[in-house]
Short mmCIF file of C-alpha atoms and ligand atoms in Angstrom, two decimals:
data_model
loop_
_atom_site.label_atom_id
_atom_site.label_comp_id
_atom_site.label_asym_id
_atom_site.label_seq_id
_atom_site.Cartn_x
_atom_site.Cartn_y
_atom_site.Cartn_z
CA UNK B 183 0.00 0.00 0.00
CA UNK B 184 1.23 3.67 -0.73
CA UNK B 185 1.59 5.90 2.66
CA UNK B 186 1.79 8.98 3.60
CA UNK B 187 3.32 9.71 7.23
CA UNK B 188 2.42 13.14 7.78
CA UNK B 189 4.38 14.31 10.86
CA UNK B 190 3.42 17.15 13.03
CA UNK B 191 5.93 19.64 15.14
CA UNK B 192 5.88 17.70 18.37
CA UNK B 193 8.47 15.57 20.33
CA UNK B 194 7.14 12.35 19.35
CA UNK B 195 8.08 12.91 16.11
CA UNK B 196 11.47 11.00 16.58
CA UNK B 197 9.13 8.20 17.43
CA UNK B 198 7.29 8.65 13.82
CA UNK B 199 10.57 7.92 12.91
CA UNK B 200 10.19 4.20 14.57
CA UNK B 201 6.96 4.10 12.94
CA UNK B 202 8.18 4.94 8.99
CA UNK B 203 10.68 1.91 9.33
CA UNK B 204 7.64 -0.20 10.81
CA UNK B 205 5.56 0.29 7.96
CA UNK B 206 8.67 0.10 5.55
CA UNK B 207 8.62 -3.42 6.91
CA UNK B 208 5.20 -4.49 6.45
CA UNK B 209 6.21 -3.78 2.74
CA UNK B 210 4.50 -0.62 2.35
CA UNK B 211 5.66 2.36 0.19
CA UNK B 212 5.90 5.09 2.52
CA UNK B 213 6.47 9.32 1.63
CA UNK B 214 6.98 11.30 4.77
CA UNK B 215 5.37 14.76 4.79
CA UNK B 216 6.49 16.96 7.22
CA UNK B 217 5.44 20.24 8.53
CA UNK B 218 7.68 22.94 9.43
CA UNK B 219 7.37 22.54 13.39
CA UNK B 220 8.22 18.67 12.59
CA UNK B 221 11.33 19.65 11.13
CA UNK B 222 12.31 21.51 14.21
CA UNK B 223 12.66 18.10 15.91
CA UNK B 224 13.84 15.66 13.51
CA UNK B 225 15.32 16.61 9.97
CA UNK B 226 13.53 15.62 6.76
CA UNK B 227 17.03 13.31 6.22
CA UNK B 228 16.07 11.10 9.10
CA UNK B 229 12.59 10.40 7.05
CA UNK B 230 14.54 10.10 3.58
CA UNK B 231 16.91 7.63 4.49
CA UNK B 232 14.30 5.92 6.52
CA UNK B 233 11.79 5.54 3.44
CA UNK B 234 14.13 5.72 0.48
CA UNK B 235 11.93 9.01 -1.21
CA UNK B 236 12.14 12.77 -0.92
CA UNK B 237 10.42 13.90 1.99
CA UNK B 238 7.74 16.70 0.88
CA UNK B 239 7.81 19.94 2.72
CA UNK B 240 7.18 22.86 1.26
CA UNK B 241 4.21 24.21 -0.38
CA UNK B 242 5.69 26.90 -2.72
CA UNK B 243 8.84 24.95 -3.57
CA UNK B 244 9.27 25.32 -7.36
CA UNK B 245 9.70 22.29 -8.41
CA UNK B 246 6.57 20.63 -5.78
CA UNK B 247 3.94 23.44 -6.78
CA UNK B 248 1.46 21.07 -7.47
CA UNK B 249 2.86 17.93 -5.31
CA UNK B 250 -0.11 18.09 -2.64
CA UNK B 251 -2.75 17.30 -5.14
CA UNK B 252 -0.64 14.41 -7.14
CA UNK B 253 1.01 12.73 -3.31
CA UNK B 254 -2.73 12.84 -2.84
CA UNK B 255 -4.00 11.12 -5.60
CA UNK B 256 -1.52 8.50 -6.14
CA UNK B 257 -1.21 7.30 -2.14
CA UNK B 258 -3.97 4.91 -0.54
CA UNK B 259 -3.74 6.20 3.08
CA UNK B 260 -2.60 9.08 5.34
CA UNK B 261 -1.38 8.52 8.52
CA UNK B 262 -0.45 11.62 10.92
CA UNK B 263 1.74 11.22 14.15
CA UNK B 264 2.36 12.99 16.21
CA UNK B 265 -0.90 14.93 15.59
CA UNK B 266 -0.33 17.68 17.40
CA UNK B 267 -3.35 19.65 19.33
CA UNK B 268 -2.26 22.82 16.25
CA UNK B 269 -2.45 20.26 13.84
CA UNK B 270 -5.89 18.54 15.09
CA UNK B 271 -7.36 22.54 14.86
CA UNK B 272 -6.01 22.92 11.33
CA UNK B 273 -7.49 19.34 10.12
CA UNK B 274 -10.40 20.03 11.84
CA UNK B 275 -11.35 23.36 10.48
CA UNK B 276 -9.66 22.44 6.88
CA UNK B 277 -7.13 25.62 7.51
CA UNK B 278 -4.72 24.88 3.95
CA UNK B 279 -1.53 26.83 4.44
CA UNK B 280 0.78 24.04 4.61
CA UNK B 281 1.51 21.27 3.01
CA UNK B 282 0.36 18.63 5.16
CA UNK B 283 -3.20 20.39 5.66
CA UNK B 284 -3.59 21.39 1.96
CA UNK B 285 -2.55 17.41 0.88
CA UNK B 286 -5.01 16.25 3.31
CA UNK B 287 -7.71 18.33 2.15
CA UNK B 288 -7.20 17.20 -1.23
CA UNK B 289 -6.73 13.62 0.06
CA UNK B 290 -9.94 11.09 -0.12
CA UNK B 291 -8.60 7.79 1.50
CA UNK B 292 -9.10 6.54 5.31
CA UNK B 293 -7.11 8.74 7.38
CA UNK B 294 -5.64 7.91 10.67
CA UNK B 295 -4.20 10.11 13.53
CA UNK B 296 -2.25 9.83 16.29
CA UNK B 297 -2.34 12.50 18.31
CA UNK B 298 0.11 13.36 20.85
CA UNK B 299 0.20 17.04 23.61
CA UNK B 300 0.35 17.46 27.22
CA UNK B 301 -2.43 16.08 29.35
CA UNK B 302 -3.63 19.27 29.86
CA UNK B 303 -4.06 20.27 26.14
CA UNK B 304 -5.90 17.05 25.09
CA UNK B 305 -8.00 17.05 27.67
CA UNK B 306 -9.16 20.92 26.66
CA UNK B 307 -12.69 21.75 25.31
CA UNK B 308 -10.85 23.06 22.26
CA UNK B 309 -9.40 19.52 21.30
CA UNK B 310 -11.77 17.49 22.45
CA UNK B 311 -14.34 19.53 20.35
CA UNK B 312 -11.92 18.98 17.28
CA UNK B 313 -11.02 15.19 17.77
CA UNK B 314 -15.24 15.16 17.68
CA UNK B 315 -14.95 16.54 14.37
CA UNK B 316 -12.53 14.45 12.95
CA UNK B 317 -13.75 11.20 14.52
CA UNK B 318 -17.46 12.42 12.79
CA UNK B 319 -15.67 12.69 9.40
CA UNK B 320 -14.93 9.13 10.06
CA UNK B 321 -11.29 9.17 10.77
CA UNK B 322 -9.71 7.21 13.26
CA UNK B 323 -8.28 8.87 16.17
CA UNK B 324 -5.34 6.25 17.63
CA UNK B 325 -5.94 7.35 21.42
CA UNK B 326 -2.54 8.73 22.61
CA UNK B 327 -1.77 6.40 26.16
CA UNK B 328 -1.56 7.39 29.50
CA UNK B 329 1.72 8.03 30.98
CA UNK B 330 4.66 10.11 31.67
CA UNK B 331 4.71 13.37 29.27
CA UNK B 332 7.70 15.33 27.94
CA UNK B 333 6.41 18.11 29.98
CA UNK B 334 7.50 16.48 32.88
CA UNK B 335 3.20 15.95 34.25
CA UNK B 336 1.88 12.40 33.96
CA UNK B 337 -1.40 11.82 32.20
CA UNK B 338 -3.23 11.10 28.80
CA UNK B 339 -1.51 12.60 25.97
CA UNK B 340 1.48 10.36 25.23
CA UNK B 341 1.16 9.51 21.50
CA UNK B 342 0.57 5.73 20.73
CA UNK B 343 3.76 3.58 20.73
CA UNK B 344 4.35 3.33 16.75
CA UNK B 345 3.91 -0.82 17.00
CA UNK B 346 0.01 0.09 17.81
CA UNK B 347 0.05 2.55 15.29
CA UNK B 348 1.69 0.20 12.07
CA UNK B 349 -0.92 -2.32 13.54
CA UNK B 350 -4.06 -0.28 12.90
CA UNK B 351 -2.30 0.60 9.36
CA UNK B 352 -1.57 -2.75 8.73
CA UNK B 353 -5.15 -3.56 9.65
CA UNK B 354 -6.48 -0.93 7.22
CA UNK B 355 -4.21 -1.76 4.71
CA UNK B 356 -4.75 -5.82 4.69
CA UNK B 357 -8.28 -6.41 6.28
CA UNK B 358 -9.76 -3.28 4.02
CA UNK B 359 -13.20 -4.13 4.38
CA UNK B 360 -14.13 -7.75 4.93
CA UNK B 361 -17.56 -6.99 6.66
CA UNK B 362 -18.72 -5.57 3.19
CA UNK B 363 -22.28 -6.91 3.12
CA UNK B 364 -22.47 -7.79 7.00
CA UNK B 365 -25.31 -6.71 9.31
CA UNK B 366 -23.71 -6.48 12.43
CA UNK B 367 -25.76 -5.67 15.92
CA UNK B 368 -24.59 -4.03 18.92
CA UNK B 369 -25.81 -3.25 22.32
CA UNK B 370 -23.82 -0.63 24.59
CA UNK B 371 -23.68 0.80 27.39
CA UNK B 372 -25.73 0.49 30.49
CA UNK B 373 -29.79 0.54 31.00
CA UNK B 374 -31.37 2.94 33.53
CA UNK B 375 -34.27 1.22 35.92
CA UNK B 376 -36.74 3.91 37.00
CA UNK B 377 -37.81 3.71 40.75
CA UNK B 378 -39.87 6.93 39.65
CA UNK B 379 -39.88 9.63 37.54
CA UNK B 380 -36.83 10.95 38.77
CA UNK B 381 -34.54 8.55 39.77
CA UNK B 382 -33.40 5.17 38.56
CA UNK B 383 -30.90 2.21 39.11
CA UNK B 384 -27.18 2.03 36.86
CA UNK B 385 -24.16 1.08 36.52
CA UNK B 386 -21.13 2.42 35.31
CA UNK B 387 -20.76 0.97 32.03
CA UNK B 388 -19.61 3.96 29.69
CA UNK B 389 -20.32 2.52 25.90
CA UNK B 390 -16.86 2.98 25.29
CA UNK B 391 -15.95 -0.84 24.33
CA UNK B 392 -19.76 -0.97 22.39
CA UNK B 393 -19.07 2.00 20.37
CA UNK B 394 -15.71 1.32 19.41
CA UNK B 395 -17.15 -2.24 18.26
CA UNK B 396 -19.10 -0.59 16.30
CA UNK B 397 -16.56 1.91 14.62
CA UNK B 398 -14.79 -0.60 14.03
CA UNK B 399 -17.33 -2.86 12.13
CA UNK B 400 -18.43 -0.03 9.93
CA UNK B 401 -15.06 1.24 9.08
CA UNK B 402 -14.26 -2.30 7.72
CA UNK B 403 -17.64 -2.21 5.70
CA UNK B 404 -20.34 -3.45 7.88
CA UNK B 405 -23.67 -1.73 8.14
CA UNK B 406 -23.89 -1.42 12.00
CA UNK B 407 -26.80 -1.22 14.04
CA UNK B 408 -25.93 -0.07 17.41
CA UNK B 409 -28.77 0.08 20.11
CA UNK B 410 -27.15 2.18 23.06
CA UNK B 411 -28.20 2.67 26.61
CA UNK B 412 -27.69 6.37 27.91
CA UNK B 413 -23.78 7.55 27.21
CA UNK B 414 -22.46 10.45 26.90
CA UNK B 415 -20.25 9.43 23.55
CA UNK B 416 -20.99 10.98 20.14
CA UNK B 417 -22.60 8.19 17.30
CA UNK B 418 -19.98 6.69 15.14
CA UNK B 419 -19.49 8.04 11.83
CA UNK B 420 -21.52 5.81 9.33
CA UNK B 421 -23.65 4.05 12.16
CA UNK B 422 -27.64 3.30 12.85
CA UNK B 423 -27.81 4.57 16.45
CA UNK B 424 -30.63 3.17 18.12
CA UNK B 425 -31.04 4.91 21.80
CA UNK B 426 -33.46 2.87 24.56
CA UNK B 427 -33.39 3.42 28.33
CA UNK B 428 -34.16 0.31 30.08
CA UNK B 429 -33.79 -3.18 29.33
CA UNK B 430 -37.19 -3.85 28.30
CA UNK B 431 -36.52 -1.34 25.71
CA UNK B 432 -33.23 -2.72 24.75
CA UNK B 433 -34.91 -6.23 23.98
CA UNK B 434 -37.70 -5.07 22.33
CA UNK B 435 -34.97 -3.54 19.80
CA UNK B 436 -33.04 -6.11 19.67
CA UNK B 437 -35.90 -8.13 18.46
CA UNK B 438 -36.91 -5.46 16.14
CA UNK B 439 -33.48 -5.68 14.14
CA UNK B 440 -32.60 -9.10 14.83
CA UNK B 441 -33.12 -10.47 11.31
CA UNK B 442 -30.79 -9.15 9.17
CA UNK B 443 -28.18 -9.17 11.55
CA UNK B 444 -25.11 -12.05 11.11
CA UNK B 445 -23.09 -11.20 13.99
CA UNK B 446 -24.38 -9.84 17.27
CA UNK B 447 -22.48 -8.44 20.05
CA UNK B 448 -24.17 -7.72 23.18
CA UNK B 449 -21.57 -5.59 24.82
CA UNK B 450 -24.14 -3.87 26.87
CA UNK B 451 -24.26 -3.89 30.67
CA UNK B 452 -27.78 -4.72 30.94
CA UNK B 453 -29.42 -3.91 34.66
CA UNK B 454 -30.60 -7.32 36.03
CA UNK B 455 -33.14 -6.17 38.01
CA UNK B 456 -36.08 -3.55 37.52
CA UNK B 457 -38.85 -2.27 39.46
CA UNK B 458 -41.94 -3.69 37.68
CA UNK B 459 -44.24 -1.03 38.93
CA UNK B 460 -42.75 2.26 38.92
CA UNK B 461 -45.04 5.09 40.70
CA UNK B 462 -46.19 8.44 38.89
CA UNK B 463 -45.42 10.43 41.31
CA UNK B 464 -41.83 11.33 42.74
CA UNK B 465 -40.96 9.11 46.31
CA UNK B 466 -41.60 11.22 49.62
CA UNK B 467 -38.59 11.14 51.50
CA UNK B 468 -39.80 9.87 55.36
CA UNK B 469 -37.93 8.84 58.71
CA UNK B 470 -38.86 5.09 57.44
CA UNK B 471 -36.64 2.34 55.69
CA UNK B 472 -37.71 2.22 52.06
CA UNK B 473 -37.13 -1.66 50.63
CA UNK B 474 -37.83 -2.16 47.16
CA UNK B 475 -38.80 -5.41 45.19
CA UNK B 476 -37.13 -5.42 42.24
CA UNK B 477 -37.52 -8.33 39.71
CA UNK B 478 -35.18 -9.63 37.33
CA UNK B 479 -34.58 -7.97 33.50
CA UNK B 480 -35.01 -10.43 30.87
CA UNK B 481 -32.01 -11.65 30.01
CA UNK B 482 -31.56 -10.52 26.59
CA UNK B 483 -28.65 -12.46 25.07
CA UNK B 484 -29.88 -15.61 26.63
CA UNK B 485 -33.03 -15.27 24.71
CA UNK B 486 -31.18 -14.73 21.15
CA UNK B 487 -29.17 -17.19 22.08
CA UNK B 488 -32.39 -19.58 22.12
CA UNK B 489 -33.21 -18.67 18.54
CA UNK B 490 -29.74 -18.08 17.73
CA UNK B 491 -29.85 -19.99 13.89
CA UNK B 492 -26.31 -19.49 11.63
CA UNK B 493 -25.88 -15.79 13.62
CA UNK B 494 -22.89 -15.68 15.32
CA UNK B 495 -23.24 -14.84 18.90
CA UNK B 496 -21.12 -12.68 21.24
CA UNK B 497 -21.85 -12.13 24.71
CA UNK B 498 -19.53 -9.65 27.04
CA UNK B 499 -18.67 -10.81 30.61
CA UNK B 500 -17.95 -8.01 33.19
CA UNK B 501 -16.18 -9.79 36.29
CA UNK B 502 -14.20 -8.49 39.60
CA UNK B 503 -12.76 -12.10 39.89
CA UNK B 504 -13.08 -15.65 38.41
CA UNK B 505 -13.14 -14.28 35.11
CA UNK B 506 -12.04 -17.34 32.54
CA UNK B 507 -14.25 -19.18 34.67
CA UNK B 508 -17.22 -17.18 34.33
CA UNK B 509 -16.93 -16.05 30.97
CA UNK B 510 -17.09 -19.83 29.96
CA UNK B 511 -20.06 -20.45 32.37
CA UNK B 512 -21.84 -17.71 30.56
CA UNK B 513 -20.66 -19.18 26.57
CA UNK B 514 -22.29 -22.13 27.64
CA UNK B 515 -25.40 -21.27 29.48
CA UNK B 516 -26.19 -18.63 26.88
CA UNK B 517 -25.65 -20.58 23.86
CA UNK B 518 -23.16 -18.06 22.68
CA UNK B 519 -20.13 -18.42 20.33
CA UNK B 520 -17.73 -16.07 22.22
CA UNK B 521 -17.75 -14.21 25.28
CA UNK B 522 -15.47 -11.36 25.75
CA UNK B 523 -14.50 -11.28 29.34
CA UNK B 524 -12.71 -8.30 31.19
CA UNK B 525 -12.39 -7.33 34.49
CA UNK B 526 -13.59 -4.42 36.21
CA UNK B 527 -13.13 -2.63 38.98
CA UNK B 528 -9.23 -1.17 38.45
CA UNK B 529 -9.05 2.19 37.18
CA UNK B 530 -6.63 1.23 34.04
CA UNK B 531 -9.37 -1.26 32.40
CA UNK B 532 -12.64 -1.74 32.52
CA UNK B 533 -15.66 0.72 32.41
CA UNK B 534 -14.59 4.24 32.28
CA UNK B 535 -11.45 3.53 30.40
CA UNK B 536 -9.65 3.95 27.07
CA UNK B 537 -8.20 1.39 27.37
CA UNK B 538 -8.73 -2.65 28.19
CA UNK B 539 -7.65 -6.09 28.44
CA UNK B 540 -9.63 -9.00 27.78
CA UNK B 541 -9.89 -13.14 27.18
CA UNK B 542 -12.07 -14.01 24.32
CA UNK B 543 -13.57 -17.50 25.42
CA UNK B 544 -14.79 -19.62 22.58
CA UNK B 545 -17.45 -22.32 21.48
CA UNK B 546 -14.28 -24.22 20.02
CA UNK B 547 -12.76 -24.44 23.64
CA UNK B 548 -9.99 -22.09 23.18
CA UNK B 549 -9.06 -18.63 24.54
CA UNK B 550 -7.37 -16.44 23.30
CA UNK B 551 -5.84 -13.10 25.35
CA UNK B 552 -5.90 -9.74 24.10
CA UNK B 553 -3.25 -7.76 25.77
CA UNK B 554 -3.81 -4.14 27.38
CA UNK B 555 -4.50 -1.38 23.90
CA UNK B 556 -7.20 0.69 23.31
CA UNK B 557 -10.83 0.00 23.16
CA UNK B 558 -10.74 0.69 19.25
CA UNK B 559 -7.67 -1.50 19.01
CA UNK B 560 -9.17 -3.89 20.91
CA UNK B 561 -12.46 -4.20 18.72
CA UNK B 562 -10.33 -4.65 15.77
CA UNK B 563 -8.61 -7.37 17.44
CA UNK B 564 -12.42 -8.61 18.31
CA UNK B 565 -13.30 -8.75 14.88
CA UNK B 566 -10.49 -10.48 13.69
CA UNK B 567 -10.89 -13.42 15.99
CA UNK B 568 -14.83 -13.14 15.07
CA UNK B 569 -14.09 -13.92 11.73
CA UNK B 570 -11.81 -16.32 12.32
CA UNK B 571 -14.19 -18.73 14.62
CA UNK B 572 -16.58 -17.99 11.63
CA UNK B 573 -14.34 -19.61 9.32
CA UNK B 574 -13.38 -22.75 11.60
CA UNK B 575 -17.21 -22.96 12.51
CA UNK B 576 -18.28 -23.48 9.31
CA UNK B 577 -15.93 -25.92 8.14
CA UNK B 578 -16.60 -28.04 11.47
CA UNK B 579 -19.96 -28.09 10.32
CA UNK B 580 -18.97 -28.88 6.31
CA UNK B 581 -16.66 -31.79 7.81
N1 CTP L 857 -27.16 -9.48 29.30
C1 CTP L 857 -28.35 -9.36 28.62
N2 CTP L 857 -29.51 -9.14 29.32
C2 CTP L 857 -29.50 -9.06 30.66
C3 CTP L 857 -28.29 -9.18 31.35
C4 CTP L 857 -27.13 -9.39 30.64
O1 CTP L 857 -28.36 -9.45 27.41
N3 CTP L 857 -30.62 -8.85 31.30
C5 CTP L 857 -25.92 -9.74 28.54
C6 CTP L 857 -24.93 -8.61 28.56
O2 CTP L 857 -25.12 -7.73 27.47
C7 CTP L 857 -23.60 -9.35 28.46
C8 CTP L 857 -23.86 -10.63 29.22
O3 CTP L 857 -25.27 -10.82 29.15
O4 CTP L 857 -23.29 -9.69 27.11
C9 CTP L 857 -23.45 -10.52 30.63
O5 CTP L 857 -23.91 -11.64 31.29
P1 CTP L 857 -24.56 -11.58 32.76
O6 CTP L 857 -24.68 -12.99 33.19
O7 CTP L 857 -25.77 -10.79 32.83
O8 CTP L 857 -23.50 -10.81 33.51
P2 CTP L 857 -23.70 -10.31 34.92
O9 CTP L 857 -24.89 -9.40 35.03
O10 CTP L 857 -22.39 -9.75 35.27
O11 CTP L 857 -24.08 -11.69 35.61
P3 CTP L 857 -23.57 -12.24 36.97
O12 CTP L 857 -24.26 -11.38 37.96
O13 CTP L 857 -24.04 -13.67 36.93
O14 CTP L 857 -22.09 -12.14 36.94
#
């Protein structure tokens, strides 16, 4: 595949560096474009002898007046890192006075970004309000890890270590789009039980592993239904967002677009127990212990598992302890093909995080362990094992 490593004036730009010779590897061709900040950091001769081509630069050279436009036509992918928070603005707003910004305007391929600032600036209303733009556009952000910072503070903002980021190329490059044609369901998030008309019963799911699923599946060609609980995580670019409260409403979805769909993932963290009688009015606060009955939610993933046909079945398993164990008890007493079991609980994985960890448990009797990456890396990973049990599946059946 043709590349183009657009790097960005920030510090991890010697680690772009890493990253050309990574992708030089994988057999890509690779033409570094660099912006003037970058070059502050690392020279363009770093990136030349690194890739074998001229490194682009500048705009109004004489002899590259029109470079942006052909680079942009004749490469397959642009990658940026370090995206810095400058760099993020410009993309974001489609600012042209560079190079970089004025190739990737006139650029139409999958872009990816990995952005990398101080904690402090990533976390900012300013960014965060521009990653939402780009991420809507349907790019993939890489989400930069948490950890020590040039700047001497510790937090988000690191850039991702250039073996995740060749990864997620790689995967773009080879995998392309094999869901082309899929229908692929997804539940996320958590429910909310009313106990009347003001307050309800949670959990602290966040949608964060559901909706990267579901990035994922449409960014390698699926058409993705995703029926989310209440988050507060903007819909992925090119995806049916389906929003429901409680679990009731979550099966009755389900149901709704079960048909077409040939893979479904019930990532969400369904409430297992619901007041069945919630009152009109708001609850009277009185000197008196207040017990409620609560009954249990249907269980919604055991009941597609009971009319489960030729879908393929995922179920997620949420545990503080036991967790091999009990995502296997729950493959088998939900009929389902895989269950994707993480534990929760820490503060570095699990519910609120960007990132996880997780043990897929299959129908075959293997497992298979996905080390600690992002939740988007993670998905992809998901999918790729998905389609792999698909393929041994059916030829267990054939034999
Ligand atoms: N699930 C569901 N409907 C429910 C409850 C759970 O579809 N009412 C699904 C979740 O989306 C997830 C899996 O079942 O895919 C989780 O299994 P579950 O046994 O409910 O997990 P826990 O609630 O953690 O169960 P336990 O208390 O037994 O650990």
């Amino acid at each position: 595949m043709k590349i183009i490593l657009g790097v960005g004036g920030g510090i991890a730009a010697y680690k772009s560096a890493e990253l050309a010779r990574l992708l030089m590897q994988q057999g890509h061709q690779v033409t570094a474009v660099m912006t003037d900040a970058a070059q502050r950091f690392v020279t363009p001769v770093t990136f030349a002898a690194l890739t074998g081509r001229k490194v682009l630069t500048d705009l109004f050279a004489i002899e590259s007046a029109i470079d942006h436009i052909g680079t942009a036509q004749e490469n397959d992918l642009l990658v940026v890192a370090p995206a810095t928070a400058d760099l993020l603005a410009r993309l974001a707003h489609g600012l042209a006075g560079d190079f970089l910004s004025t190739l990737y305007l006139a650029f139409t391929g999958p872009v990816l970004l990995a952005p990398s600032m101080n904690v402090n600036m990533w976390q900012h209303a300013a960014t965060r309000a521009n990653v939402e733009i780009l991420e809507r556009r349907g790019h993939r952000v890489i989400e930069p890890g948490v950890g020590y910072l040039a700047c001497g503070m510790t937090g988000a903002g690191r850039m991702a270590e250039p073996e995740e980021i060749a990864a997620a190329v790689d995967r773009e490059a080879r995998a392309g789009r094999d869901l082309e044609g899929e229908t692929v369901l997804i539940t996320a998030g958590p429910t909310e039980e009313p106990l009347d008309p003001v307050r309800y019963i949670s959990n602290r799911s966040s949608g964060k592993m559901g909706y990267a699923l579901a990035e994922a599946a449409a960014a390698r060609g699926a058409h993705v239904v995703l029926i989310s609980g209440p988050v507060h995580l903007s819909p992925p670019h090119g995806v049916e967002v389906i929003q429901v409260r409680t679990a009731a409403e979550m099966r009755t979805r389900v149901f709704e677009n079960l048909e077409p769909a040939g893979i479904v993932i019930k990532a969400a963290a369904v409430a297992d127990f619901h007041l069945s009688h919630v009152p009109d009015q708001k609850r009277k606060k009185t000197a008196a212990r207040l017990s409620l009955e609560l009954d249990p939610t249907p269980d919604i993933l055991a009941e597609v598992g009971r009319q489960k046909g030729d879908r393929l079945l995922v179920g997620f398993a949420a545990e503080t302890e036991n967790l091999r164990q009990e995502a296997r008890r729950k493959l088998e007493s939900k009929n389902c093909d895989m269950v994707v079991g993480n534990l929760v609980g820490g503060t570095e994985t699990g519910f609120e995080s960007d990132e996880n960890e997780v043990v897929l448990v299959l129908s075959t009797g293997d497992t298979v362990e996905i080390a600690r990456a992002s939740k988007r890396e993670i998905a992809d990973r998901i999918f790729d094992e998905i389609l792999k049990l698909r393929l041994s599946l059916h030829s267990a059946h054939e034999a």
